[in-house]
mmCIF file of C-alpha atoms in Angstrom:
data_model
loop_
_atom_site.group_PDB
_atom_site.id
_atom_site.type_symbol
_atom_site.label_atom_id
_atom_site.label_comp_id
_atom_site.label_asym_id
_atom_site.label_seq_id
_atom_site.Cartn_x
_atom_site.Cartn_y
_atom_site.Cartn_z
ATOM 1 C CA UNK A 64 7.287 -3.974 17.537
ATOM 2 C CA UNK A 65 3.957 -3.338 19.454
ATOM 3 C CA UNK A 66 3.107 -1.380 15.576
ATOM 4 C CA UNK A 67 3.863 -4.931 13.823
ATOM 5 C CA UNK A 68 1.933 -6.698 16.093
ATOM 6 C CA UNK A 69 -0.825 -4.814 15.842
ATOM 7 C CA UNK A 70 -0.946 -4.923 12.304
ATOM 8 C CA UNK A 71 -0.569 -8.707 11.855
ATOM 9 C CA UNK A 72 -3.710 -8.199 14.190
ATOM 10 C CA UNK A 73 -5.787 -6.737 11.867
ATOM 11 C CA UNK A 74 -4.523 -9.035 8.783
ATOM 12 C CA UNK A 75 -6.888 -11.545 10.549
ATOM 13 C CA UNK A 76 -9.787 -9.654 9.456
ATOM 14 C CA UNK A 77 -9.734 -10.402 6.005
ATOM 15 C CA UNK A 78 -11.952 -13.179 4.768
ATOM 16 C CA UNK A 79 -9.821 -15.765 2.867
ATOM 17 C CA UNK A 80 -11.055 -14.854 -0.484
ATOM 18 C CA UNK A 81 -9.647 -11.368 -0.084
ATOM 19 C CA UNK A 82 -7.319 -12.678 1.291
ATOM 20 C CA UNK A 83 -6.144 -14.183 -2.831
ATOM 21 C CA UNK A 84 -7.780 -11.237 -4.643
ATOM 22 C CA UNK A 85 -5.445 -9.218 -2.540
ATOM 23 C CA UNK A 86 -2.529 -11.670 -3.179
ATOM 24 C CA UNK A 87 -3.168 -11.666 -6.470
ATOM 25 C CA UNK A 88 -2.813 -8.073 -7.366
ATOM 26 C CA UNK A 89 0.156 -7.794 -4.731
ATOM 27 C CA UNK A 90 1.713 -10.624 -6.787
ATOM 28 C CA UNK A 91 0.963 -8.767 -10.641
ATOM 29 C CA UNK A 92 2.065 -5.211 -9.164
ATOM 30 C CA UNK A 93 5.197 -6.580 -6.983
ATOM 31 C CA UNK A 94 6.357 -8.742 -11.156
ATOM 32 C CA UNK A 95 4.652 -6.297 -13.209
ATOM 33 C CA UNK A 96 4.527 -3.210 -12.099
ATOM 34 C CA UNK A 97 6.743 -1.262 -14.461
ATOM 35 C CA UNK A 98 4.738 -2.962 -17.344
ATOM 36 C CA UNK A 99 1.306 -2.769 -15.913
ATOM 37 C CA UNK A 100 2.312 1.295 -14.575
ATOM 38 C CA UNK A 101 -1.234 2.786 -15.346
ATOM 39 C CA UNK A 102 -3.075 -0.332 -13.775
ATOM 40 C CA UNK A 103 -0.555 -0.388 -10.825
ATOM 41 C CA UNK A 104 -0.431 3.452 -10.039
ATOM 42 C CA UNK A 105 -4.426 2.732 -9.902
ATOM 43 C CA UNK A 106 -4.408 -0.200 -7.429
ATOM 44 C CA UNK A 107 -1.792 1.414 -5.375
ATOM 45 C CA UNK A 108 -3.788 5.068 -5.541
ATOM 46 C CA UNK A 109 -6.659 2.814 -4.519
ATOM 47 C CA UNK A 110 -5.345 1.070 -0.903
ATOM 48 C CA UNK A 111 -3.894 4.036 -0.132
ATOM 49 C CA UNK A 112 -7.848 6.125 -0.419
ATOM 50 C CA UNK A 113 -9.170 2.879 1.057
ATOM 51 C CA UNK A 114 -6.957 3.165 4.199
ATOM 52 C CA UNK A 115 -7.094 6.897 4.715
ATOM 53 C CA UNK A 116 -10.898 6.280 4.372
ATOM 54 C CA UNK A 117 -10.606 3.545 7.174
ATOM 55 C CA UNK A 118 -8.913 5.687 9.299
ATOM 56 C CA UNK A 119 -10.646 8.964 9.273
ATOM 57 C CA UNK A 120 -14.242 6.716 9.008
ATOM 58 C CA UNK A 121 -14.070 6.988 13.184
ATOM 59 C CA UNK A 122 -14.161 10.921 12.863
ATOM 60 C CA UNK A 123 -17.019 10.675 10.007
ATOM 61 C CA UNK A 124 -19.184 7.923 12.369
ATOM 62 C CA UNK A 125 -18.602 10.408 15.234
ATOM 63 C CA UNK A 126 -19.856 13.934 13.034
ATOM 64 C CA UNK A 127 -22.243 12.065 11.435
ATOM 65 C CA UNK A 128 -24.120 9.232 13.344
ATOM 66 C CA UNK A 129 -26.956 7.815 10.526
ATOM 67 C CA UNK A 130 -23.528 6.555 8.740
ATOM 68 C CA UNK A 131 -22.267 4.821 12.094
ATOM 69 C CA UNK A 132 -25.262 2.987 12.261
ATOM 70 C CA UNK A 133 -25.563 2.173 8.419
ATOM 71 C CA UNK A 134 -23.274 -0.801 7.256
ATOM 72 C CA UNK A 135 -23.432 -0.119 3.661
ATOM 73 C CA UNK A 136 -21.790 3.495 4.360
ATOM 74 C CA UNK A 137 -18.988 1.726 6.336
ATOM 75 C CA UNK A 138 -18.544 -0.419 3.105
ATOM 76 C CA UNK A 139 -19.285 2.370 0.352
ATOM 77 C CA UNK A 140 -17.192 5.302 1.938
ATOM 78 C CA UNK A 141 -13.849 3.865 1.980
ATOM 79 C CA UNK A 142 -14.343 2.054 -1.394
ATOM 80 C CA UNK A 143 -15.370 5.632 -2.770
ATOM 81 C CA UNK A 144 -12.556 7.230 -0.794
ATOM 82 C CA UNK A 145 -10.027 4.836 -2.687
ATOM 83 C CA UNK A 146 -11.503 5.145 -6.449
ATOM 84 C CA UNK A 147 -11.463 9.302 -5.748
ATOM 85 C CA UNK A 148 -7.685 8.927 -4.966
ATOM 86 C CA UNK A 149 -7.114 6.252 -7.374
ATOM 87 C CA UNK A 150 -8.533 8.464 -10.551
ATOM 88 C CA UNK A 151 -6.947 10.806 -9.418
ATOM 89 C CA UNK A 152 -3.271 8.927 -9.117
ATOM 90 C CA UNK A 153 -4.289 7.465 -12.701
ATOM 91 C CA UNK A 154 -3.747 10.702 -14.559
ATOM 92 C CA UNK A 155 -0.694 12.282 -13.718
ATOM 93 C CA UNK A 156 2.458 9.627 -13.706
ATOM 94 C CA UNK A 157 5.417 11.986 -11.856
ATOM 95 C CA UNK A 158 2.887 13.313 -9.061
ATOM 96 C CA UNK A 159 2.020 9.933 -9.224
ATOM 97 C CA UNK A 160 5.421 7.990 -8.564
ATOM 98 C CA UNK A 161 6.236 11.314 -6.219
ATOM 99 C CA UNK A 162 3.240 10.457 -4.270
ATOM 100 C CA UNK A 163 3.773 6.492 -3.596
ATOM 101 C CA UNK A 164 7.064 7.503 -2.522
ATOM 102 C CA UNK A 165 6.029 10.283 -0.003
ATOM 103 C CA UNK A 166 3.352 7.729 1.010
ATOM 104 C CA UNK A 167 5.417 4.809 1.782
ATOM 105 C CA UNK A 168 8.026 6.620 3.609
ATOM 106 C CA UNK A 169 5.277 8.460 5.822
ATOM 107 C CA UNK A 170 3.402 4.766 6.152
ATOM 108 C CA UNK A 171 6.116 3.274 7.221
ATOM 109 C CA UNK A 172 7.493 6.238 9.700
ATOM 110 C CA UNK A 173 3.703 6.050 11.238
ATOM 111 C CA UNK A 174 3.662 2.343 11.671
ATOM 112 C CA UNK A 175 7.362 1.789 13.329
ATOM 113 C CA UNK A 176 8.332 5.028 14.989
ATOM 114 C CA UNK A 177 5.391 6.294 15.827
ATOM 115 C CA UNK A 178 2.954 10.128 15.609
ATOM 116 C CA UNK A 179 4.852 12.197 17.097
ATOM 117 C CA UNK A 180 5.055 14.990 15.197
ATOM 118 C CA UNK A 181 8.977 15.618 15.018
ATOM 119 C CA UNK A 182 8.641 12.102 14.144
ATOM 120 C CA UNK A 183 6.420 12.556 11.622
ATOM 121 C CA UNK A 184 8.376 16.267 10.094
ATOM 122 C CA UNK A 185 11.718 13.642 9.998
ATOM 123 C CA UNK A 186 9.174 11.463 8.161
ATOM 124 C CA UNK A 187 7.897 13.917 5.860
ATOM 125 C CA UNK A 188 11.539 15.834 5.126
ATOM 126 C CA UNK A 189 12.663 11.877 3.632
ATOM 127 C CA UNK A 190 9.619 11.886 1.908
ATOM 128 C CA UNK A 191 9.465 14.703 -0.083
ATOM 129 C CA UNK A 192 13.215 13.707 -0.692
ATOM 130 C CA UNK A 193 12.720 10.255 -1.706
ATOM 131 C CA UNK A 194 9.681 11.996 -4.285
ATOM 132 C CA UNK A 195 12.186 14.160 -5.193
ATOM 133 C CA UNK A 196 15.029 11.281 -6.233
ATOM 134 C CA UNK A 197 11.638 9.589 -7.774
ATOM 135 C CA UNK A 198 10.720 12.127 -10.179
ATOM 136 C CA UNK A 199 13.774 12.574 -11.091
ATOM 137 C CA UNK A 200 14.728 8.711 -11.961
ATOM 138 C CA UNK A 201 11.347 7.366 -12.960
ATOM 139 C CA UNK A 202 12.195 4.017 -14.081
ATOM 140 C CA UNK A 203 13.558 2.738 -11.353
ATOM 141 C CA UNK A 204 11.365 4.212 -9.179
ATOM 142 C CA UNK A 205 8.054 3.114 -10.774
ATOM 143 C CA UNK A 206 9.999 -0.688 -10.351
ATOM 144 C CA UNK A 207 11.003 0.348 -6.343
ATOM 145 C CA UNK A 208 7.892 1.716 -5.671
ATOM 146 C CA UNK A 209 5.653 -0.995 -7.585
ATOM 147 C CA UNK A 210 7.825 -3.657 -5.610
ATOM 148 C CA UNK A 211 7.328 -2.533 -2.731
ATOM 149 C CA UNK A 212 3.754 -1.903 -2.800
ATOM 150 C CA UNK A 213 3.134 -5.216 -4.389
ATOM 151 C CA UNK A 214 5.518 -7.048 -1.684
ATOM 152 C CA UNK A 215 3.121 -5.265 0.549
ATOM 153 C CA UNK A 216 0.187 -5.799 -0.025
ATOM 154 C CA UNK A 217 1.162 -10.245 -0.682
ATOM 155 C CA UNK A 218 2.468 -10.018 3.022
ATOM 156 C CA UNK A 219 -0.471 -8.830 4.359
ATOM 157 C CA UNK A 220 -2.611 -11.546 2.123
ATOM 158 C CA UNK A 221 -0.256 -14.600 2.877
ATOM 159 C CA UNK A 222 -0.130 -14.248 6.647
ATOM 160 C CA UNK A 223 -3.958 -14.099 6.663
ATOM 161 C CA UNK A 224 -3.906 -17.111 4.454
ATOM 162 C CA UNK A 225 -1.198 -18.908 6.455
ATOM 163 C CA UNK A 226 -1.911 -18.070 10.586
ATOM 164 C CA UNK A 227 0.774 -20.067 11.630
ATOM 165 C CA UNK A 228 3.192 -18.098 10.383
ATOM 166 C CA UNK A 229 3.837 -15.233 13.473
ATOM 167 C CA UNK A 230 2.980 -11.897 11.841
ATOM 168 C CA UNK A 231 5.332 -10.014 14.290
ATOM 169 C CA UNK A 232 8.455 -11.796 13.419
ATOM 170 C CA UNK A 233 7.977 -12.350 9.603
ATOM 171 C CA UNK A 234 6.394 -9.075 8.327
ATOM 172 C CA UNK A 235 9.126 -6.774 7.541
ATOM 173 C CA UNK A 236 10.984 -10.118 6.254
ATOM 174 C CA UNK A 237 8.997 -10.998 3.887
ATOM 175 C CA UNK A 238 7.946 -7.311 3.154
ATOM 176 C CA UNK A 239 11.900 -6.991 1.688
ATOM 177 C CA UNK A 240 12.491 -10.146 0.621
ATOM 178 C CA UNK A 241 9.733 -9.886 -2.110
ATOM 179 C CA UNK A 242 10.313 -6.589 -2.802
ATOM 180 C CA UNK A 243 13.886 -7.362 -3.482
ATOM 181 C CA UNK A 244 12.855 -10.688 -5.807
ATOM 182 C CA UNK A 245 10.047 -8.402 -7.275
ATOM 183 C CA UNK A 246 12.889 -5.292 -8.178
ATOM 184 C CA UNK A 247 15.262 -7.681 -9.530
ATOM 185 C CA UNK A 248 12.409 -9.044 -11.278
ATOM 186 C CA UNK A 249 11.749 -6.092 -13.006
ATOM 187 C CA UNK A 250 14.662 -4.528 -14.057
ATOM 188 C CA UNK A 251 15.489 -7.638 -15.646
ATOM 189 C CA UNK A 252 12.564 -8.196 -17.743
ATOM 190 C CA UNK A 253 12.394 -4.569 -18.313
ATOM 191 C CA UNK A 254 15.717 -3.804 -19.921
ATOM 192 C CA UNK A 255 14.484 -2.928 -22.969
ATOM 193 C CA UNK A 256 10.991 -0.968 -22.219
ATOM 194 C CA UNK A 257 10.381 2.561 -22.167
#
């Protein structure tokens, strides 16, 4: 719970504007993301650079202190960090779909249970499972994994939007209540595509 609350902490640090460009593309990738799989794979490739970026930016301001000091490198670094892992997520559409799966299980055993590192080997054993069941059925996955990013990634932008609502008691909520809407979404208006 403390994990939740911290994170509906750090929502508040999004100017509102982001706050719709992020709601947007949470929004087109949580409906679309099965039809829009190139574009999707990129955004999603994208946070997840951005916010490895973010979190190893404390170790690069401590090596290197002329980039602690300079606030264009603490914009430019994570923004390169997520196009590097974005281009890179663009290109290759199994290791890609393997990869958002292995990512969102590990992102979500870091942010509830914690870094412990039998914690984390639990985490990583369902992860290279759940890429495994990916890869092997990549429709559905591309529509689980797209749904779940996009529900996501709206959560984070409505309850910055809308600070009434309490953070800690409606993020995982809303987190599968859109990505349920957005996967039923999908697989019905994707009966037919390839």
């Amino acid at each position: 719970m403390d994990k939740i609350k911290e994170i509906a902490n750090r929502i508040g640090g999004m100017e509102i504007y982001e706050s719709l460009i992020v709601a947007a593309i949470g929004l087109a990738v949580l409906l679309f993301g099965y039809r829009i799989k190139k574009v999707a794979f990129f955004i999603i490739w994208f946070l997840i650079g951005y916010n490895l970026m973010l979190l190893l930016m404390p170790l690069i301001n401590g090596a290197v202190p002329q980039i602690a000091t300079d606030h264009l490198w603490q914009i430019l670094l994570p923004i390169a960090g997520g196009l590097l892992l974005a281009l890179c997520g663009f290109s290759i559409e199994k290791l890609c779909v393997a990869g958002i799966c292995f990512f969102l299980v590990m992102l979500i055993t870091v942010q509830y249970f914690g870094t412990d590192i039998l914690t984390l080997a639990i985490g990583a054993i369902i992860g290279v499972v759940a890429a495994a069941a990916a890869t092997a059925m990549i429709k559905p996955a591309i529509i689980i994994a797209t749904s779940i990013a996009g529900a996501w990634a709206l959560t984070l932008a409505l309850l910055n939007i809308f600070p009434v609502i309490d953070g800690a008691v409606f993020f995982l909520p809303f987190i599968a209540a859109f990505a349920l809407l957005g996967a039923i979404f999908q697989f019905a208006t994707t009966k037919h595509c390839d």
